[in-house]
């Protein structure tokens, strides 16, 4: 059997199991999705949003990219954010990074990863520059990298708050709350590291009128 054929076989078994637990499971999900959460996570195969949070299909709207970045010119991310916040009306947006992130580690080096990856990793290099002073205080490279993972999550949460999508929802409906979490590959545990409740003041240069 080819490796991908095993996936299709496992899918049949999973669907049957879900159906035996709740015969209406797929019928209900096919008619409506009302997730309470938007998850912006890393594409890393070891950090699956549903599994590590014990949630099932229908509970979390998901966007993933390398190193869980919120880039203000990323149409893909902004479309997901707008749909989740404005249409689905999620109550919480979670940016979840993870210790040992390859994207974060790559951005710490001077290696040329060629145009497309360089463009993406540049966003993390900017986080490093913003927090240079704190990061230079670490002597252990792994501890420094772990802290950068946390600071990156913090900056991406802040990037969410800079968007009109979030500011409009905050002004009109006092939601969603923004959360920055970091997942530990070594223990499977999620650590909350940063939070912005709906309406949290941000630097005024990022605020918009007439929302
Ligand atoms: Zn990663």
Coordinates of C-alpha atoms and ligand atoms in Angstrom, one line a residue:
X1 CA 0.0 0.0 0.0
X2 CA 1.2 3.5 -0.8
X3 CA 1.6 5.9 2.1
X4 CA -1.1 8.2 0.9
X5 CA -3.5 5.3 0.5
X6 CA -3.2 4.6 4.2
X7 CA -4.6 8.2 4.8
X8 CA -7.7 7.4 2.8
X9 CA -8.2 4.1 4.6
X10 CA -7.8 5.8 8.0
X11 CA -10.3 8.4 6.9
X12 CA -12.9 5.7 6.3
X13 CA -12.3 4.3 9.8
X14 CA -12.4 7.7 11.4
X15 CA -15.7 8.7 9.6
X16 CA -17.3 5.4 10.7
X17 CA -16.2 6.0 14.3
X18 CA -17.5 9.5 14.4
X19 CA -20.8 8.3 13.0
X20 CA -21.1 5.5 15.5
X21 CA -20.6 8.0 18.4
X22 CA -23.1 10.5 17.0
X23 CA -25.2 9.4 13.9
X24 CA -26.0 13.1 13.2
X25 CA -22.4 14.4 13.5
X26 CA -21.7 15.0 9.8
X27 CA -25.3 16.1 9.1
X28 CA -25.1 18.8 11.7
X29 CA -21.6 20.0 10.6
X30 CA -22.5 20.1 6.9
X31 CA -25.3 22.5 7.7
X32 CA -23.6 25.0 9.9
X33 CA -20.2 25.9 11.4
X34 CA -20.2 28.2 14.4
X35 CA -16.6 28.1 15.7
X36 CA -15.8 30.2 18.7
X37 CA -12.1 30.4 17.9
X38 CA -9.8 31.4 15.1
X39 CA -6.4 29.7 15.4
X40 CA -3.3 31.2 13.7
X41 CA -0.6 28.6 14.1
X42 CA 2.6 27.3 12.6
X43 CA 2.4 24.9 9.6
X44 CA 4.7 22.5 11.6
X45 CA 3.2 19.0 11.3
X46 CA 3.7 18.5 15.1
X47 CA 1.3 21.2 16.1
X48 CA -2.2 20.2 15.0
X49 CA -4.7 22.7 16.4
X50 CA -7.6 20.3 17.1
X51 CA -5.6 17.5 18.6
X52 CA -3.6 19.5 21.1
X53 CA -6.7 21.3 22.3
X54 CA -9.0 18.3 22.4
X55 CA -11.4 19.9 20.0
X56 CA -13.4 18.4 17.2
X57 CA -14.3 19.5 13.7
X58 CA -16.5 22.6 13.8
X59 CA -14.9 24.1 16.9
X60 CA -11.8 26.0 15.5
X61 CA -11.4 28.0 12.3
X62 CA -7.7 27.5 11.3
X63 CA -5.0 29.4 9.5
X64 CA -1.5 28.1 9.5
X65 CA 1.8 29.4 8.0
X66 CA 5.5 29.2 8.7
X67 CA 6.1 30.6 12.2
X68 CA 2.5 31.8 12.7
X69 CA 3.0 35.3 11.3
X70 CA 0.4 38.0 10.9
X71 CA 1.7 40.0 7.9
X72 CA -0.3 43.1 6.9
X73 CA 0.1 42.4 3.2
X74 CA -0.8 38.7 3.4
X75 CA -4.2 38.5 1.6
X76 CA -4.6 34.8 2.6
X77 CA -4.3 35.5 6.3
X78 CA -6.4 38.7 6.0
X79 CA -9.2 36.9 4.2
X80 CA -9.3 34.2 6.8
X81 CA -9.3 36.8 9.6
X82 CA -12.0 38.9 8.0
X83 CA -14.2 35.9 7.4
X84 CA -13.7 34.5 10.9
X85 CA -14.2 37.9 12.7
X86 CA -16.8 39.6 10.5
X87 CA -18.9 36.7 9.3
X88 CA -18.4 33.8 11.7
X89 CA -18.1 36.3 14.6
X90 CA -15.4 34.3 16.6
X91 CA -15.0 35.4 20.2
X92 CA -11.3 34.6 20.4
X93 CA -8.3 34.7 18.1
X94 CA -5.4 32.6 19.2
X95 CA -1.9 33.0 17.8
X96 CA 0.0 29.8 18.8
X97 CA 3.7 29.4 18.2
X98 CA 5.8 26.6 19.4
X99 CA 9.2 26.2 21.0
X100 CA 11.8 24.7 18.6
X101 CA 10.2 26.4 15.6
X102 CA 12.3 25.9 12.5
X103 CA 11.2 29.2 11.0
X104 CA 12.2 31.1 14.1
X105 CA 15.6 29.4 14.2
X106 CA 16.2 30.0 10.5
X107 CA 15.5 33.8 11.0
X108 CA 18.2 33.9 13.7
X109 CA 20.9 32.8 11.2
X110 CA 22.5 34.8 8.4
X111 CA 21.9 32.0 5.9
X112 CA 20.4 32.9 2.5
X113 CA 17.3 30.8 2.1
X114 CA 16.7 32.4 -1.4
X115 CA 14.0 35.0 -2.2
X116 CA 10.7 33.6 -1.1
X117 CA 11.8 32.2 2.3
X118 CA 14.0 35.3 2.9
X119 CA 11.0 37.5 2.4
X120 CA 8.9 35.6 4.9
X121 CA 11.7 35.3 7.5
X122 CA 12.4 39.0 7.2
X123 CA 9.3 39.5 9.4
X124 CA 10.9 37.5 12.2
X125 CA 14.2 39.4 11.8
X126 CA 12.2 42.6 12.5
X127 CA 10.9 41.1 15.7
X128 CA 14.5 40.3 16.7
X129 CA 15.5 43.9 16.0
X130 CA 12.6 45.3 18.1
X131 CA 13.7 43.1 21.0
X132 CA 17.4 43.1 20.5
X133 CA 18.3 44.4 23.9
X134 CA 16.4 41.6 25.8
X135 CA 17.5 38.9 23.4
X136 CA 21.2 39.9 23.7
X137 CA 20.9 39.2 27.5
X138 CA 20.7 35.4 26.9
X139 CA 23.9 33.3 26.8
X140 CA 22.2 30.0 26.0
X141 CA 21.1 30.0 22.3
X142 CA 18.2 27.6 23.0
X143 CA 16.9 29.9 25.8
X144 CA 17.2 32.9 23.5
X145 CA 15.4 31.1 20.8
X146 CA 12.6 30.1 23.1
X147 CA 12.2 33.7 24.3
X148 CA 12.1 34.8 20.6
X149 CA 9.3 32.3 20.0
X150 CA 7.3 34.1 22.8
X151 CA 8.2 37.6 21.6
X152 CA 7.2 36.6 18.0
X153 CA 3.8 35.5 19.2
X154 CA 3.4 38.7 21.2
X155 CA 4.2 40.8 18.1
X156 CA 1.8 38.8 15.9
X157 CA -1.0 39.4 18.4
X158 CA -0.1 43.1 18.3
X159 CA -0.2 43.0 14.5
X160 CA -3.8 41.6 14.7
X161 CA -4.8 44.6 16.8
X162 CA -3.3 47.0 14.1
X163 CA -5.9 45.8 11.5
X164 CA -9.2 47.5 10.8
X165 CA -10.8 44.1 10.9
X166 CA -10.0 43.7 14.6
X167 CA -10.5 47.4 15.5
X168 CA -14.0 47.5 13.9
X169 CA -15.1 44.3 15.8
X170 CA -13.7 45.7 19.0
X171 CA -15.5 49.0 18.6
X172 CA -18.9 47.5 17.6
X173 CA -19.0 44.2 19.5
X174 CA -16.3 44.2 22.1
X175 CA -14.8 41.1 20.7
X176 CA -12.7 39.1 19.8
X177 CA -10.1 38.8 22.6
X178 CA -6.6 38.1 21.3
X179 CA -4.4 35.4 22.8
X180 CA -0.7 34.6 22.3
X181 CA 0.2 31.0 23.2
X182 CA 3.3 28.8 22.9
X183 CA 3.1 25.1 22.6
X184 CA 5.9 22.9 23.9
X185 CA 6.9 20.1 21.6
X186 CA 8.7 18.3 24.5
X187 CA 5.7 18.2 26.9
X188 CA 2.7 18.8 24.8
X189 CA 1.6 21.7 27.0
X190 CA 0.4 25.2 25.9
X191 CA 1.7 28.2 27.8
X192 CA -0.2 31.5 27.5
X193 CA 2.3 34.3 27.1
X194 CA 0.4 37.4 26.0
X195 CA -3.1 38.7 25.8
X196 CA -5.0 41.6 24.4
X197 CA -8.6 41.9 25.6
X198 CA -11.1 43.5 23.2
X199 CA -10.6 47.3 23.3
X200 CA -7.0 47.2 24.7
X201 CA -5.4 50.6 23.8
X202 CA -2.7 50.4 21.2
X203 CA -0.2 53.0 19.9
X204 CA -2.3 55.7 18.4
X205 CA -0.5 55.7 15.1
X206 CA -2.2 52.4 14.4
X207 CA -5.7 53.5 15.3
X208 CA -8.3 54.2 12.6
X209 CA -11.2 56.7 12.7
X210 CA -14.6 56.1 11.1
X211 CA -14.6 52.3 11.6
Ligands
LIG1 ZN1 7.1 26.4 13.6

